[in-house]
Amino acid sequence: MKPEDRSAPNLSRVYDVLVVGGGNAALCAAMTAREAGASVLLLESSPREFRGGNSRHTRNLRYFHDSGNWHLTGPYLEDEFWNDLLLVTKGQTNEDLARFAIRESKNIGMWMEQHGCRFQPAMRGTLHLARTNAFFLGGGKALMNAYYATAERLGVEILYEATAEDLEIREGLFTSAAFDHRGVRRTARARAVVLASGGYQANLEWLKQSWGPPAENFIIRGTPYDKGRMLRVMLDQGAQPVGDPRQGHAVAIDARAPKFDGGIVTRLDCVPFGIVVNRDARRFYDEGEEFWPKRYAIWGRLVAQQPDQIATCLIDSKSIDLFMPSVFPPIEAGSIRDMAARLKLDPAALDDTVQAFNAATRPGSFDPAALDGCATEGIEPAKSHWARPLDTPPFYAYPLRPGITFTYLSLTVNRRTQVIMQGGTPAENIFAAGEIMSGNILGQGYMAGFGMTIGTVFGRIAGKESVRYVVERLKRS
Amino acid sequence: MSSSVLKEADRVMTICNACRYCEGFCAVFPAMELRRTFTAADLKYFANLCHNCRGCYYACQYAPPHEFDLNVPKALGELRLETYAMFSWPSALKGMFRNNGWVVGLVAALSVAAVMLLTLLFKGHAAFFGAHTGAGAFYRVVPYAAILLPFTALGVFILVSLWKGVANLWRETGGQPLELRDLKAHRQAVWDVLRLRYLEGGGDGCNYPDERFSMVRRYFHHAVFYGFMLCLASTTIAFFYDHFLGWIAPYPFWSWPVVLGTAGGLALIAGSGGMLYLKKHMDRAPASVESFGMDIAFTALLFLTSLTGMAVLLFRETAAMGTLLTIHLGFVLGLFVSMPYGKFLHAVYRYAALVRHALEQGKGNREASKGNG
Ligand SMILES: Cc1cc2nc3c(=O)[nH]c(=O)nc-3n(C[C@H](O)[C@H](O)[C@H](O)COP(=O)(O)OP(=O)(O)OC[C@H]3O[C@@H](n4cnc5c(N)ncnc54)[C@H](O)[C@@H]3O)c2cc1C
Ligand code: HEM
Ligand code: SF4
Ligand code: SF4
């Protein structure tokens, strides 16, 4: 018996609220429902050590606030927030729900702190987002630890290694969930259910349906437990989907990263300072198109479209100190041909590519902090900024692969977070929060810290609304 | 990078430097962020800057069983122990850091035995087992000169040894001698020590003895630290009374040496006893097992020294005084003899690391951060 199993839940009873998932959205829902007086059972698919889904990999969230405080340097108001969202989603958002989410996020940091979250003052690594985003002291896992401790203290019953597999839905009403607990199939009954089980980005089979065989070579940046089982079950039961199934948030990360759970440290920020070549040692996209944070998220797809879904970013010693250090050391070589040998690329082809690129660069004043004038001339694809010849050994290389952060396909919900079925009727006692419904708001693109906002805001609403439903139903009977 | 311990510290800090989620916990991460790659000197400095609060273990998404198997407190703790052996002076005795718990225990036992035997040998049964009262009672058991001379010699040796150790650390971690004169850095470091800032874990304390945040270790340490300082003050005043004013111990209860000594002794008993209790109940996952012995021996020695000191005070009018006094002096001797070769080094080495940190942060950032998101 593991220590966390000492208080095994009583599965013969009917719980008020069943929460499926164990990340940010799930915990916010569970704590809120429990505080409203409901009995709550939470099923987390992972073992205790890996609890918290993708939320354990996060670092910050953004919320609407009228004025700065000790961890935010200034105000961030609804309209600015909305405009930022409009910009990244290019309009692929449900304005009503999105504005609602933004308004509901107002001063949410206070609620978080009351539930154990600890923020940190703006520090070196966080300054560029210090006004809009609040940073968790110790990161997302620290936040999850705090929430789990609070949930336990409140009396939420938690079962680890419990993966929901099916939902029993009779005449539109949820009655029970079948789940696997360390190989044993069991049933949990409840008056309402909150689905907060994340996206399906860890489900390679599903990814292959929309991305084809290349998905086999994707790296999953976060938890291996977000397989989208609940999303699948609900879609099969006739829930109305939202969000493009062919899209996912994918970035180019270090190809040496572990298949799952590599998290933030596998990111690479070197692309704007070098060139990126594919398996055939050819360049394929403008590496200096924009500031990196604005282009970060297109490179996953770009690499995914290359043969074998592999690419290499090549820089020289002039640039090695210009970006955040990353987890794996760069591959180093004294000449381009040596580098090609080391990377198992065709030496002549790589040499050609580098020479052609070097010849296309023009003198200019290089400035990593601005969209500088260092652009190439007469080469396809061009490099619009920060284009300096690769001529100062040692040369460094980082192998790149697509790393998928999350998927967009989601369950449609209303403001109460009730899941909307085909035809537009809401499922009365089935609620959804977090990544599993984020496609309503984030139909495209990504905005740093907004995933956690969606989970916190709609997790709380789902907690509240599920209890409201239970109370009303008990009154009726 | 020679030893496997250094290699592990390098691997761990390289991962942290790509992540930086823990930068709000302590001084190690801001120091790390000033560098892109780490030299052995940097890592040794980080190891002594780490306060072993364990916040970065429980907060780490890469902690075992994750395949990165990241355990910063353990990695830095193991390196810290190695640096003690590396820097301490005279280096011929660095073998004492192997099985330090047993070595220190043995030193303490031998010290107690030596004081008792010598007393019996030179002063005889009557002095040892008789009741003594009035001025000079203690010295009838152990003569004044027999206390003063060895302890003065020992004191000088300890100071030289600690200073050499700090100088080694300073040099080996890339410090300039002149930098040690920066008063602002010392002020910052003293303040960090007095409040034990980096056991605050960013506000709610450290994760000791287990995953929960708690100030209890910090409070116990305050009791030990300030208790130790009070005892030192008590001894210094007593020395002054005796040597310059001609007032001979024992002193009445309401005198500075006894009041300070009693307060300090009680604080030490509570603090070190509490620390031993916590140690027994701690979650061992983030701990460097190699330094258990050293930690426990030092803490236990403080506990026994203060406990026997209190016993002397309590029973100084009785026939047990001789026995108790010799045992107490034995423990004091053991504590001081083992000082330059045990856990006490953490005080001076951490202090030096804090000074270096204050200097470095004052100078500003060598590398501006490129952000995260
Ligand atoms: C590396 C990385 C960094 C990120 N950084 C940030 C950031 O700084 N700020 C930000 O806002 N967003 C960030 N994101 C996005 C963010 O992680 C998500 O938006 C957010 O965590 C989603 O929360 P959630 O609760 O919906 O899902 P998750 O946190 O993924 O939780 C889903 C939970 O459901 C469980 N589960 C899944 N299926 C089942 C089942 N069938 N039965 C039982 N349990 C199940 C999983 O084990 C998991 O615990 C980051 C993502 C990654 C990968
Ligand atoms: C510069 C001054 C000091 C600093 C910064 C400091 C810091 C610390 C820290 C951070 C710890 C806990 C982590 C660890 O080392 O494992 C600790 C433990 C300890 N310290 Fe100190 N200390 C200082 C001085 C002292 C002094 C003067 C004493 C007593 C004479 C003392 C006695 C102890 C003891 C007994 C422990 C417990 C060891 C354990 O439980 O493992 N410290 N100190
Ligand atoms: S200990 Fe873990 S979470 Fe903290 S900075 Fe290091 S890698 Fe990141
Ligand atoms: S254990 Fe505490 S003091 Fe040491 S590095 Fe980690 S957070 Fe810093």
PDB file of C-alpha atoms and ligand atoms in Angstrom, chain B residues 48-53 80 84 189 192-194 196 198-199 206 208 217 220-221 224-229 232 268 271-272 274-276 278-279 282 291-292 294-296 298-300 302 335 339 343-352 354, ligand 2:
ATOM      1  CA  ASN B  48      28.257  26.356  -0.179  1.00  0.00           C
ATOM      2  CA  LEU B  49      25.652  28.939  -1.048  1.00  0.00           C
ATOM      3  CA  CYS B  50      22.901  26.307  -0.933  1.00  0.00           C
ATOM      4  CA  HIS B  51      21.144  26.257   2.439  1.00  0.00           C
ATOM      5  CA  ASN B  52      19.618  22.852   1.861  1.00  0.00           C
ATOM      6  CA  CYS B  53      16.081  24.183   2.245  1.00  0.00           C
ATOM      7  CA  ARG B  80      29.496  20.625  -0.246  1.00  0.00           C
ATOM      8  CA  TYR B  84      34.936  20.698   3.196  1.00  0.00           C
ATOM      9  CA  ALA B 189      25.908  38.603   4.424  1.00  0.00           C
ATOM     10  CA  ASP B 192      21.402  37.050   5.696  1.00  0.00           C
ATOM     11  CA  VAL B 193      22.975  34.948   8.442  1.00  0.00           C
ATOM     12  CA  LEU B 194      21.283  36.636  11.379  1.00  0.00           C
ATOM     13  CA  LEU B 196      18.851  32.880   8.107  1.00  0.00           C
ATOM     14  CA  TYR B 198      17.623  31.314   2.813  1.00  0.00           C
ATOM     15  CA  LEU B 199      15.869  28.922   5.108  1.00  0.00           C
ATOM     16  CA  CYS B 206      11.836  25.311   4.120  1.00  0.00           C
ATOM     17  CA  TYR B 208      12.008  20.183   6.295  1.00  0.00           C
ATOM     18  CA  ARG B 217      14.167  24.173  11.276  1.00  0.00           C
ATOM     19  CA  PHE B 220      15.672  25.651  15.920  1.00  0.00           C
ATOM     20  CA  HIS B 221      18.712  26.956  14.124  1.00  0.00           C
ATOM     21  CA  VAL B 224      21.297  26.956  18.332  1.00  0.00           C
ATOM     22  CA  PHE B 225      22.989  29.923  16.729  1.00  0.00           C
ATOM     23  CA  TYR B 226      21.990  32.529  19.276  1.00  0.00           C
ATOM     24  CA  GLY B 227      22.392  30.029  22.098  1.00  0.00           C
ATOM     25  CA  PHE B 228      25.925  29.336  20.938  1.00  0.00           C
ATOM     26  CA  MET B 229      26.632  33.061  20.735  1.00  0.00           C
ATOM     27  CA  LEU B 232      30.490  32.369  23.865  1.00  0.00           C
ATOM     28  CA  LEU B 268      21.187  25.194  22.608  1.00  0.00           C
ATOM     29  CA  GLY B 271      17.617  23.909  19.319  1.00  0.00           C
ATOM     30  CA  SER B 272      19.992  21.014  18.896  1.00  0.00           C
ATOM     31  CA  GLY B 274      14.877  19.802  18.076  1.00  0.00           C
ATOM     32  CA  MET B 275      17.207  19.482  15.119  1.00  0.00           C
ATOM     33  CA  LEU B 276      18.070  15.911  16.046  1.00  0.00           C
ATOM     34  CA  LEU B 278      13.683  16.614  12.909  1.00  0.00           C
ATOM     35  CA  LYS B 279      16.602  14.758  11.430  1.00  0.00           C
ATOM     36  CA  MET B 282      12.993  13.790   7.800  1.00  0.00           C
ATOM     37  CA  SER B 291      26.774  13.961   5.364  1.00  0.00           C
ATOM     38  CA  PHE B 292      24.326  12.407   7.852  1.00  0.00           C
ATOM     39  CA  MET B 294      28.742  14.693  10.141  1.00  0.00           C
ATOM     40  CA  ASP B 295      25.458  16.516  10.753  1.00  0.00           C
ATOM     41  CA  ILE B 296      24.359  14.250  13.538  1.00  0.00           C
ATOM     42  CA  PHE B 298      28.019  17.926  15.386  1.00  0.00           C
ATOM     43  CA  THR B 299      24.443  18.476  16.478  1.00  0.00           C
ATOM     44  CA  ALA B 300      24.661  15.769  19.127  1.00  0.00           C
ATOM     45  CA  LEU B 302      26.295  20.618  20.793  1.00  0.00           C
ATOM     46  CA  LEU B 335      33.552  20.225  20.188  1.00  0.00           C
ATOM     47  CA  MET B 339      35.523  22.210  14.913  1.00  0.00           C
ATOM     48  CA  LYS B 343      29.912  20.442  10.346  1.00  0.00           C
ATOM     49  CA  PHE B 344      30.978  23.674  12.017  1.00  0.00           C
ATOM     50  CA  LEU B 345      32.643  24.582   8.742  1.00  0.00           C
ATOM     51  CA  HIS B 346      29.207  25.188   7.279  1.00  0.00           C
ATOM     52  CA  ALA B 347      29.034  28.434   9.221  1.00  0.00           C
ATOM     53  CA  VAL B 348      32.211  29.951   7.841  1.00  0.00           C
ATOM     54  CA  TYR B 349      31.957  28.547   4.338  1.00  0.00           C
ATOM     55  CA  ARG B 350      28.347  29.567   3.940  1.00  0.00           C
ATOM     56  CA  TYR B 351      29.231  32.981   5.239  1.00  0.00           C
ATOM     57  CA  ALA B 352      32.010  33.328   2.679  1.00  0.00           C
ATOM     58  CA  LEU B 354      27.056  34.753   1.035  1.00  0.00           C
TER      59      LEU B 354
HETATM   60  C1  HEM C   2      27.204  31.795   9.053  1.00  0.00           C
HETATM   61  C2  HEM C   2      26.446  31.283   9.963  1.00  0.00           C
HETATM   62  C3  HEM C   2      25.571  30.085   9.746  1.00  0.00           C
HETATM   63  C4  HEM C   2      24.791  29.764   8.665  1.00  0.00           C
HETATM   64  C5  HEM C   2      24.581  30.550   7.378  1.00  0.00           C
HETATM   65  C6  HEM C   2      24.175  28.518   8.972  1.00  0.00           C
HETATM   66  C7  HEM C   2      23.307  27.844   8.138  1.00  0.00           C
HETATM   67  C8  HEM C   2      22.802  26.606   8.376  1.00  0.00           C
HETATM   68  C9  HEM C   2      21.903  25.921   7.516  1.00  0.00           C
HETATM   69  C10 HEM C   2      21.353  26.515   6.224  1.00  0.00           C
HETATM   70  C11 HEM C   2      21.647  24.714   8.052  1.00  0.00           C
HETATM   71  C12 HEM C   2      20.722  23.633   7.525  1.00  0.00           C
HETATM   72  C13 HEM C   2      21.194  22.930   6.343  1.00  0.00           C
HETATM   73  C14 HEM C   2      22.388  22.058   6.495  1.00  0.00           C
HETATM   74  O1  HEM C   2      23.478  22.539   6.704  1.00  0.00           O
HETATM   75  O2  HEM C   2      22.212  20.858   6.340  1.00  0.00           O
HETATM   76  C15 HEM C   2      22.383  24.621   9.254  1.00  0.00           C
HETATM   77  C16 HEM C   2      22.392  23.531  10.071  1.00  0.00           C
HETATM   78  C17 HEM C   2      22.941  23.511  11.311  1.00  0.00           C
HETATM   79  N1  HEM C   2      23.671  24.523  11.884  1.00  0.00           N
HETATM   80 FE1  HEM C   2      24.114  26.299  11.063  1.00  0.00          FE
HETATM   81  N2  HEM C   2      24.574  28.091  10.201  1.00  0.00           N
HETATM   82  C18 HEM C   2      25.427  29.026  10.722  1.00  0.00           C
HETATM   83  C19 HEM C   2      26.052  28.985  11.942  1.00  0.00           C
HETATM   84  C20 HEM C   2      25.892  27.993  12.859  1.00  0.00           C
HETATM   85  C21 HEM C   2      26.486  27.969  14.170  1.00  0.00           C
HETATM   86  C22 HEM C   2      27.358  29.071  14.724  1.00  0.00           C
HETATM   87  C23 HEM C   2      26.087  26.815  14.764  1.00  0.00           C
HETATM   88  C24 HEM C   2      26.362  26.305  16.110  1.00  0.00           C
HETATM   89  C25 HEM C   2      27.466  26.387  16.706  1.00  0.00           C
HETATM   90  C26 HEM C   2      25.275  26.092  13.827  1.00  0.00           C
HETATM   91  C27 HEM C   2      24.732  24.852  14.064  1.00  0.00           C
HETATM   92  C28 HEM C   2      24.005  24.127  13.144  1.00  0.00           C
HETATM   93  C29 HEM C   2      23.484  22.814  13.399  1.00  0.00           C
HETATM   94  C30 HEM C   2      23.601  22.024  14.673  1.00  0.00           C
HETATM   95  C31 HEM C   2      22.823  22.409  12.242  1.00  0.00           C
HETATM   96  C32 HEM C   2      22.016  21.132  12.056  1.00  0.00           C
HETATM   97  C33 HEM C   2      22.520  20.162  11.114  1.00  0.00           C
HETATM   98  C34 HEM C   2      21.415  19.244  10.630  1.00  0.00           C
HETATM   99  O3  HEM C   2      20.317  19.199  11.155  1.00  0.00           O
HETATM  100  O4  HEM C   2      21.697  18.569   9.668  1.00  0.00           O
HETATM  101  N3  HEM C   2      25.167  26.846  12.680  1.00  0.00           N
HETATM  102  N4  HEM C   2      23.083  25.800   9.441  1.00  0.00           N
END
